[in-house]
Structure formats: C-alpha cells, structure tokens
Amino acid sequence: MPTIQTKKRVLVTGGAGFLGSHLCARLLQEGHEVICLDNFYSSNEDNVLALQRHSGFRLLEHDITFPVDVKVDEIYNLACPASPVHYQRDPVQTVKTNVLGALNVLELARRCNARVLQASTSEVYGDPIVHPQPESYNGNVNPIGVRSCYDEGKRCAETLFFDHHRQYGVHIKVARIFNTYGPHMHPDDGRVVSNFFMQALQGKDITLYGDGQQTRSFCYVSDLIDGLVRLMASPDWITGPVNLGNPEELQIRDLAERILAITGSESQLRIEPLPENDPLQRKPDITLAQSLLQWQPRISLHDGLRMTHPYFAGLTQDA
C-alpha cells in the first residue's frame, strides 16, 4: 500500500458515484482533505452521506462540463455515467462530459500544478480481436454506434490527457478500468452484476443477452480503488495507460448461476438478443499494473459477490 507523505487536498469528480464514493472514503481514511464534485446525474448523495460528517470532506454540486476553480494537489477525474442505460440516455451530454470534462480538469491541473488521473475504461478496446487486452492494443471501436458516445468520448479524453502532458507538461495518470462491482452500484444501471442481483432478489427472470457465453472479468471495488491510489502515487514517468481489473474470466451465464446460488433465488434464465456492439470478450492483461504498481486483485469473485449481496438485499427490502 502506498505510504502517505503529506496531507493533500484532493478533488474527486464524480465523487458521489459508485467508484467515486469508495475513493473518497479511502482518501479520507488516509488523512487527506477531499472535495467531492458531482452533479448527481447518475449518482446518489446517499453514497457519501456518512462522509459528510467528516471534517475533511466537502461536497460540491457542479457539472464538470463547466470550469471549476478550486485549489488542489491531486485530481481524480471519474465524472461520467459509466453504464449503457445512463450514458445512452443523453449521448450528447455524455460526449461533453468526457471531452469538456477532461479539458476542464486538465486546465485546473495545469493552473494548480496538480497531478490528474483520468478514469478511462476497457471500452476503449471496443469489441476486441486481441485477447486478453494489453495497453498496447489500439482497439476495435465503432465510432458511430449507440455506445460510441462513451467509447469514443473516453478515447478522446485519453488523447487530451496525453496532448496536455506533451504540450504543457501536465502530470497525468490514465487508468483503463475493467468491469468493477460492489456496494453503491446503482440498482438500475443496466450492468450485469446489478441486473442479476436485483432480478434474483425480486424473483424475476434473469436476463441473459445472446447465448450467455460472452465473457467478462469482474474486479471487486476495494481492489480497483487500491489500484487507482497506487497509480496516483507512482513516479511521474508512469503516465499509463494502465489496465486495472481482475483477469479471472468467466461466462455471463456462469455469473448468473453464481448469483442465483448466493441469493437462493428460484429465478429462471431468459434469453434476449445481444445489444449492438456489445463485446463478446473482455479480459485485462494486468502485466503493467503488476510490474509498475505491484498491484493485483486480492478478492476472488466468490468472496466479492458474497460481500456485495447484503447491499442489494437491503435495496430490495427498502423498496
């Protein structure tokens, strides 16, 4: 685990979201002052309700497509809806969040001489024809599909980060985040883990798209946050991109069966057509993260799903 040299003031954009809220909690635990910026488009203030009692925490309601003026030492840019349900609802706004948001945090980092980390995504690889996906792979992305607002928006954000680094010397870090799960996921975000838990706990059919043989790799949230913190604390010459995810690959049908077993649900599997441009394979090559950050996931899918179950069970009991 990286050691804290000094107390820092850290801006987390998208800080009330799934990943952002866990990151804010981790940074506060390490003794930093945290400014959590969010416009609550796809997040929930309840995710950071407990953090608001902390003297080092400040919640700032703001849309990152507009400039922000705060004095900070580090910036984690997590601001963007990350599930197809949310980012396809307003695709133009999704592109603006990715591109204008990246420009605004980069300009802020330049003014403050701050380090800035971009939460990029495995979606930059599109529907990959290289497996597993290393950072050197340039991807297979449809630039005009229904997912392009997110995929190409994130790719453009990476371009802006590296151009600011080369042209202005901004201290950048780029993490390519693969499928992550855990408490604070939005129950209606359309992602497979939240879908399966909510359907199983409510006794509804489990929706499998395609034949259920497409593969994914799922990383528990605390492991992912540890990777982000390690990347931010790494030497300046480590800019990334660096893949962060769990290389334990499984079929989506297998994931459904595991969640049915954990919940004790008698829900049945229902087959639906595969969405447009939905990748058939997704698995990170984490060789760089292992060698540069001494990072790799520690929590197995079995244990992570069991730790996630009570969160979704609580949501269905409150409904």
Coordinates of C-alpha atoms in Angstrom, one line a residue:
M1 CA 0.0 0.0 0.0
P2 CA 1.4 3.5 -0.9
T3 CA 2.6 5.5 2.1
I4 CA 1.2 9.0 2.6
Q5 CA 4.0 11.6 2.7
T6 CA 1.9 14.7 3.3
K7 CA -1.8 15.6 3.7
K8 CA -3.2 16.6 0.3
R9 CA -6.2 18.4 -0.9
V10 CA -7.8 16.1 -3.5
L11 CA -10.6 16.7 -6.0
V12 CA -12.7 13.7 -7.0
T13 CA -15.0 14.5 -9.9
G14 CA -18.0 12.1 -10.0
G15 CA -17.2 11.6 -6.3
A16 CA -20.8 10.6 -5.3
G17 CA -20.9 7.8 -7.8
F18 CA -20.2 4.1 -7.3
L19 CA -16.4 4.3 -7.6
G20 CA -16.1 7.9 -6.6
S21 CA -17.7 7.3 -3.2
H22 CA -15.4 4.5 -2.4
L23 CA -12.4 6.5 -3.5
C24 CA -13.5 9.5 -1.3
A25 CA -13.8 7.2 1.7
R26 CA -10.3 5.7 1.1
L27 CA -8.7 9.1 0.7
L28 CA -10.3 10.4 3.9
Q29 CA -9.1 7.3 5.7
E30 CA -5.6 8.1 4.6
G31 CA -5.8 11.6 6.1
H32 CA -6.4 13.7 3.0
E33 CA -8.8 16.6 2.5
V34 CA -11.4 15.6 -0.1
I35 CA -13.5 17.8 -2.4
C36 CA -16.3 15.6 -3.9
L37 CA -17.7 17.1 -7.1
D38 CA -20.8 15.7 -8.6
N39 CA -24.0 16.9 -10.5
F40 CA -25.9 13.8 -9.4
Y41 CA -26.9 12.9 -13.0
S42 CA -26.4 9.1 -12.4
S43 CA -25.1 9.1 -8.8
N44 CA -26.7 9.3 -5.4
E45 CA -25.9 11.7 -2.5
D46 CA -26.7 8.8 -0.1
N47 CA -23.4 7.2 -1.2
V48 CA -21.5 10.0 0.5
L49 CA -23.9 10.8 3.3
A50 CA -21.8 9.2 6.0
L51 CA -18.7 11.0 4.7
Q52 CA -20.3 14.4 5.1
R53 CA -19.8 14.1 8.9
H54 CA -16.0 14.1 8.3
S55 CA -14.3 17.5 8.8
G56 CA -12.0 16.9 5.8
F57 CA -14.9 16.3 3.4
R58 CA -16.6 18.9 1.2
L59 CA -19.4 18.2 -1.3
L60 CA -19.6 20.5 -4.3
E61 CA -22.6 20.2 -6.6
H62 CA -21.2 21.1 -10.0
D63 CA -21.3 19.9 -13.7
I64 CA -17.7 19.2 -14.8
T65 CA -18.6 20.4 -18.4
F66 CA -18.2 23.9 -16.9
P67 CA -14.9 25.1 -15.5
V68 CA -14.2 24.6 -11.8
D69 CA -12.0 26.8 -9.7
V70 CA -10.5 25.2 -6.6
K71 CA -7.0 24.8 -5.2
V72 CA -6.0 21.2 -5.1
D73 CA -2.9 18.9 -5.2
E74 CA -4.4 16.0 -7.0
I75 CA -7.5 15.3 -9.2
Y76 CA -9.2 12.1 -9.9
N77 CA -11.5 12.5 -12.9
L78 CA -14.3 10.0 -12.5
A79 CA -17.1 12.2 -13.8
C80 CA -19.1 10.3 -16.4
P81 CA -22.1 7.9 -16.4
A82 CA -20.5 4.5 -16.9
S83 CA -23.4 2.2 -17.6
P84 CA -25.1 2.0 -21.0
V85 CA -28.5 2.8 -19.5
H86 CA -27.2 6.1 -18.2
Y87 CA -24.7 7.2 -20.9
Q88 CA -27.1 6.4 -23.8
R89 CA -29.9 8.4 -22.2
D90 CA -28.3 11.6 -23.2
P91 CA -25.4 10.7 -25.6
V92 CA -24.5 14.3 -26.5
Q93 CA -24.1 15.1 -22.8
T94 CA -22.0 12.0 -22.4
V95 CA -19.6 13.2 -25.0
K96 CA -19.5 16.6 -23.5
T97 CA -18.8 15.2 -20.0
N98 CA -15.9 13.1 -21.4
V99 CA -14.4 15.8 -23.6
L100 CA -15.2 19.1 -21.9
G101 CA -14.8 17.5 -18.5
A102 CA -11.3 16.3 -19.4
L103 CA -10.4 19.8 -20.7
N104 CA -11.6 21.4 -17.5
V105 CA -9.8 19.1 -15.1
L106 CA -6.6 19.4 -17.2
E107 CA -6.7 23.2 -17.2
L108 CA -7.3 23.0 -13.4
A109 CA -4.3 20.7 -13.0
R110 CA -2.2 23.0 -15.1
R111 CA -3.1 26.0 -13.0
C112 CA -2.5 24.2 -9.7
N113 CA 0.5 22.2 -10.9
A114 CA -1.5 19.2 -9.7
R115 CA -1.4 15.5 -10.6
V116 CA -4.5 14.4 -12.5
L117 CA -5.8 10.9 -13.0
Q118 CA -8.2 10.0 -15.8
A119 CA -10.6 7.1 -15.1
S120 CA -10.7 5.7 -18.6
T121 CA -12.3 2.4 -19.4
S122 CA -11.8 -1.0 -21.0
E123 CA -14.4 0.2 -23.5
V124 CA -11.6 2.0 -25.4
Y125 CA -10.8 -1.5 -26.7
G126 CA -14.3 -1.9 -28.2
D127 CA -15.2 -5.5 -29.3
P128 CA -11.6 -6.7 -29.1
I129 CA -9.9 -9.0 -31.6
V130 CA -6.9 -9.3 -29.3
H131 CA -7.4 -11.4 -26.1
P132 CA -6.6 -10.6 -23.3
Q133 CA -6.3 -6.9 -23.9
P134 CA -2.9 -5.2 -23.3
E135 CA -2.5 -1.5 -23.2
S136 CA -0.6 -1.6 -26.5
Y137 CA -3.8 -2.8 -28.3
N138 CA -5.5 0.1 -30.1
G139 CA -8.9 -1.4 -30.0
N140 CA -11.8 -2.2 -32.4
V141 CA -14.4 0.5 -31.8
N142 CA -17.4 1.6 -33.8
P143 CA -17.2 5.4 -34.0
I144 CA -20.9 5.8 -34.9
G145 CA -22.7 3.2 -32.8
V146 CA -25.0 3.7 -29.9
R147 CA -22.1 3.1 -27.4
S148 CA -19.8 5.5 -29.2
C149 CA -20.7 8.5 -27.0
Y150 CA -19.0 6.7 -24.2
D151 CA -16.3 4.6 -26.0
E152 CA -15.1 7.4 -28.3
G153 CA -15.6 10.0 -25.6
K154 CA -13.2 8.2 -23.3
R155 CA -10.7 7.7 -26.2
C156 CA -10.8 11.4 -26.9
A157 CA -10.3 12.2 -23.2
E158 CA -7.1 10.0 -23.2
T159 CA -5.9 11.9 -26.3
L160 CA -6.4 15.2 -24.5
F161 CA -4.6 13.9 -21.4
F162 CA -1.5 12.9 -23.4
D163 CA -1.5 16.0 -25.5
H164 CA -1.6 18.2 -22.4
H165 CA 1.2 16.1 -20.9
R166 CA 3.4 16.5 -24.1
Q167 CA 2.5 20.1 -24.8
Y168 CA 2.2 21.6 -21.3
G169 CA 3.9 19.2 -19.0
V170 CA 0.8 18.3 -17.0
H171 CA 1.4 15.5 -14.6
I172 CA -1.1 12.8 -15.9
K173 CA -2.1 9.3 -15.0
V174 CA -4.5 7.2 -17.1
A175 CA -6.2 4.1 -15.8
R176 CA -8.2 1.8 -18.0
I177 CA -10.9 0.3 -15.7
F178 CA -12.4 -3.0 -16.4
N179 CA -15.7 -4.3 -15.0
T180 CA -16.0 -3.4 -11.3
Y181 CA -18.7 -4.3 -8.8
G182 CA -19.6 -3.9 -5.2
P183 CA -21.8 -1.8 -2.8
H184 CA -23.0 1.6 -4.0
M185 CA -23.7 0.3 -7.6
H186 CA -26.9 1.9 -8.9
P187 CA -29.6 -0.8 -8.9
D188 CA -31.0 0.2 -12.3
D189 CA -27.8 0.9 -14.1
G190 CA -28.2 -2.0 -16.5
R191 CA -24.9 -3.5 -15.6
V192 CA -24.8 -7.3 -15.4
V193 CA -24.0 -7.7 -11.7
S194 CA -26.6 -5.2 -10.5
N195 CA -29.1 -6.6 -13.0
F196 CA -28.6 -10.2 -11.9
F197 CA -28.7 -9.4 -8.2
M198 CA -31.9 -7.2 -8.4
Q199 CA -33.7 -9.7 -10.7
A200 CA -32.7 -12.7 -8.5
L201 CA -33.7 -10.9 -5.2
Q202 CA -37.0 -9.8 -6.7
G203 CA -37.9 -13.2 -8.1
K204 CA -37.8 -12.0 -11.7
D205 CA -36.3 -13.8 -14.7
I206 CA -32.6 -13.4 -15.1
T207 CA -32.0 -11.7 -18.4
L208 CA -29.2 -13.2 -20.5
Y209 CA -28.2 -11.4 -23.7
G210 CA -27.2 -13.5 -26.6
D211 CA -26.4 -17.1 -25.5
G212 CA -24.7 -16.1 -22.2
Q213 CA -21.4 -17.4 -23.4
Q214 CA -19.8 -13.9 -23.8
T215 CA -17.1 -13.4 -21.2
R216 CA -16.2 -10.7 -18.7
S217 CA -13.8 -10.3 -15.8
F218 CA -15.0 -8.7 -12.6
C219 CA -13.0 -6.7 -10.1
Y220 CA -14.2 -6.0 -6.5
V221 CA -14.4 -2.3 -5.8
S222 CA -11.8 -2.2 -3.0
D223 CA -9.2 -3.8 -5.2
L224 CA -9.9 -1.3 -8.0
I225 CA -9.7 1.7 -5.7
D226 CA -6.3 0.4 -4.4
G227 CA -5.1 0.3 -8.0
L228 CA -6.2 3.9 -8.6
V229 CA -4.4 5.1 -5.4
R230 CA -1.2 3.3 -6.3
L231 CA -1.3 4.7 -9.8
M232 CA -1.7 8.3 -8.5
A233 CA 1.2 7.7 -6.0
S234 CA 3.5 6.3 -8.7
P235 CA 6.5 8.2 -10.1
D236 CA 5.8 11.0 -12.6
W237 CA 7.3 8.9 -15.5
I238 CA 4.4 6.4 -15.1
T239 CA 1.7 8.0 -17.0
G240 CA -0.2 5.0 -18.2
P241 CA -2.5 3.9 -19.6
V242 CA -2.5 1.1 -17.1
N243 CA -5.2 -1.6 -17.1
L244 CA -6.9 -2.2 -13.8
G245 CA -9.2 -5.2 -13.5
N246 CA -9.4 -8.8 -12.4
P247 CA -8.1 -11.2 -15.1
E248 CA -10.4 -14.0 -13.7
E249 CA -12.6 -14.5 -16.8
L250 CA -15.9 -16.3 -16.8
Q251 CA -19.0 -16.6 -19.0
I252 CA -22.0 -14.4 -18.2
R253 CA -24.2 -17.5 -17.8
D254 CA -21.8 -18.7 -15.1
L255 CA -22.1 -15.3 -13.3
A256 CA -25.9 -15.6 -13.3
E257 CA -25.7 -19.1 -11.8
R258 CA -23.3 -18.0 -9.1
I259 CA -25.6 -15.1 -8.1
L260 CA -28.7 -17.4 -8.1
A261 CA -26.8 -19.7 -5.7
I262 CA -25.7 -16.9 -3.4
T263 CA -29.2 -15.4 -3.2
G264 CA -31.0 -18.7 -3.0
S265 CA -33.3 -17.4 -5.8
E266 CA -35.5 -19.6 -7.9
S267 CA -35.5 -17.2 -10.8
Q268 CA -35.2 -18.6 -14.3
L269 CA -32.9 -17.6 -17.1
R270 CA -34.4 -15.7 -20.0
I271 CA -32.6 -15.2 -23.4
E272 CA -32.7 -11.8 -25.1
P273 CA -31.0 -10.5 -28.3
L274 CA -27.4 -9.2 -27.8
P275 CA -27.3 -5.4 -27.8
E276 CA -25.5 -3.6 -30.6
N277 CA -21.7 -3.6 -30.4
D278 CA -21.7 -5.5 -27.1
P279 CA -18.2 -7.0 -26.7
L280 CA -18.1 -10.8 -26.8
Q281 CA -14.9 -11.0 -24.7
R282 CA -13.3 -8.7 -22.1
K283 CA -10.3 -9.6 -20.0
P284 CA -7.5 -7.4 -18.9
D285 CA -3.8 -8.0 -19.3
I286 CA -2.5 -6.6 -16.0
T287 CA 1.2 -7.2 -16.5
L288 CA 1.9 -3.5 -16.4
A289 CA 0.0 -2.9 -13.2
Q290 CA 1.7 -5.9 -11.6
S291 CA 5.2 -4.7 -12.6
L292 CA 4.9 -0.9 -12.2
L293 CA 2.4 -0.7 -9.3
Q294 CA 2.9 -4.0 -7.5
W295 CA -0.8 -4.3 -7.8
Q296 CA -3.1 -7.2 -8.5
P297 CA -6.6 -8.1 -7.2
R298 CA -6.8 -10.0 -4.0
I299 CA -10.6 -10.6 -3.6
S300 CA -12.0 -13.6 -5.5
L301 CA -15.2 -13.3 -7.4
H302 CA -16.8 -15.8 -5.0
D303 CA -15.9 -13.6 -2.0
G304 CA -16.7 -10.3 -3.7
L305 CA -20.2 -11.4 -4.7
R306 CA -20.9 -12.6 -1.2
M307 CA -19.8 -9.2 0.2
T308 CA -22.0 -7.4 -2.4
H309 CA -25.1 -9.5 -1.7
P310 CA -26.2 -7.7 1.5
Y311 CA -26.1 -4.3 -0.2
F312 CA -28.6 -5.4 -2.9
A313 CA -30.6 -7.3 -0.4
G314 CA -31.0 -4.1 1.6
L315 CA -32.2 -2.2 -1.5
T316 CA -34.9 -4.8 -2.3
Q317 CA -36.1 -4.8 1.3
D318 CA -36.4 -1.0 1.3
A319 CA -38.3 -1.0 -2.0

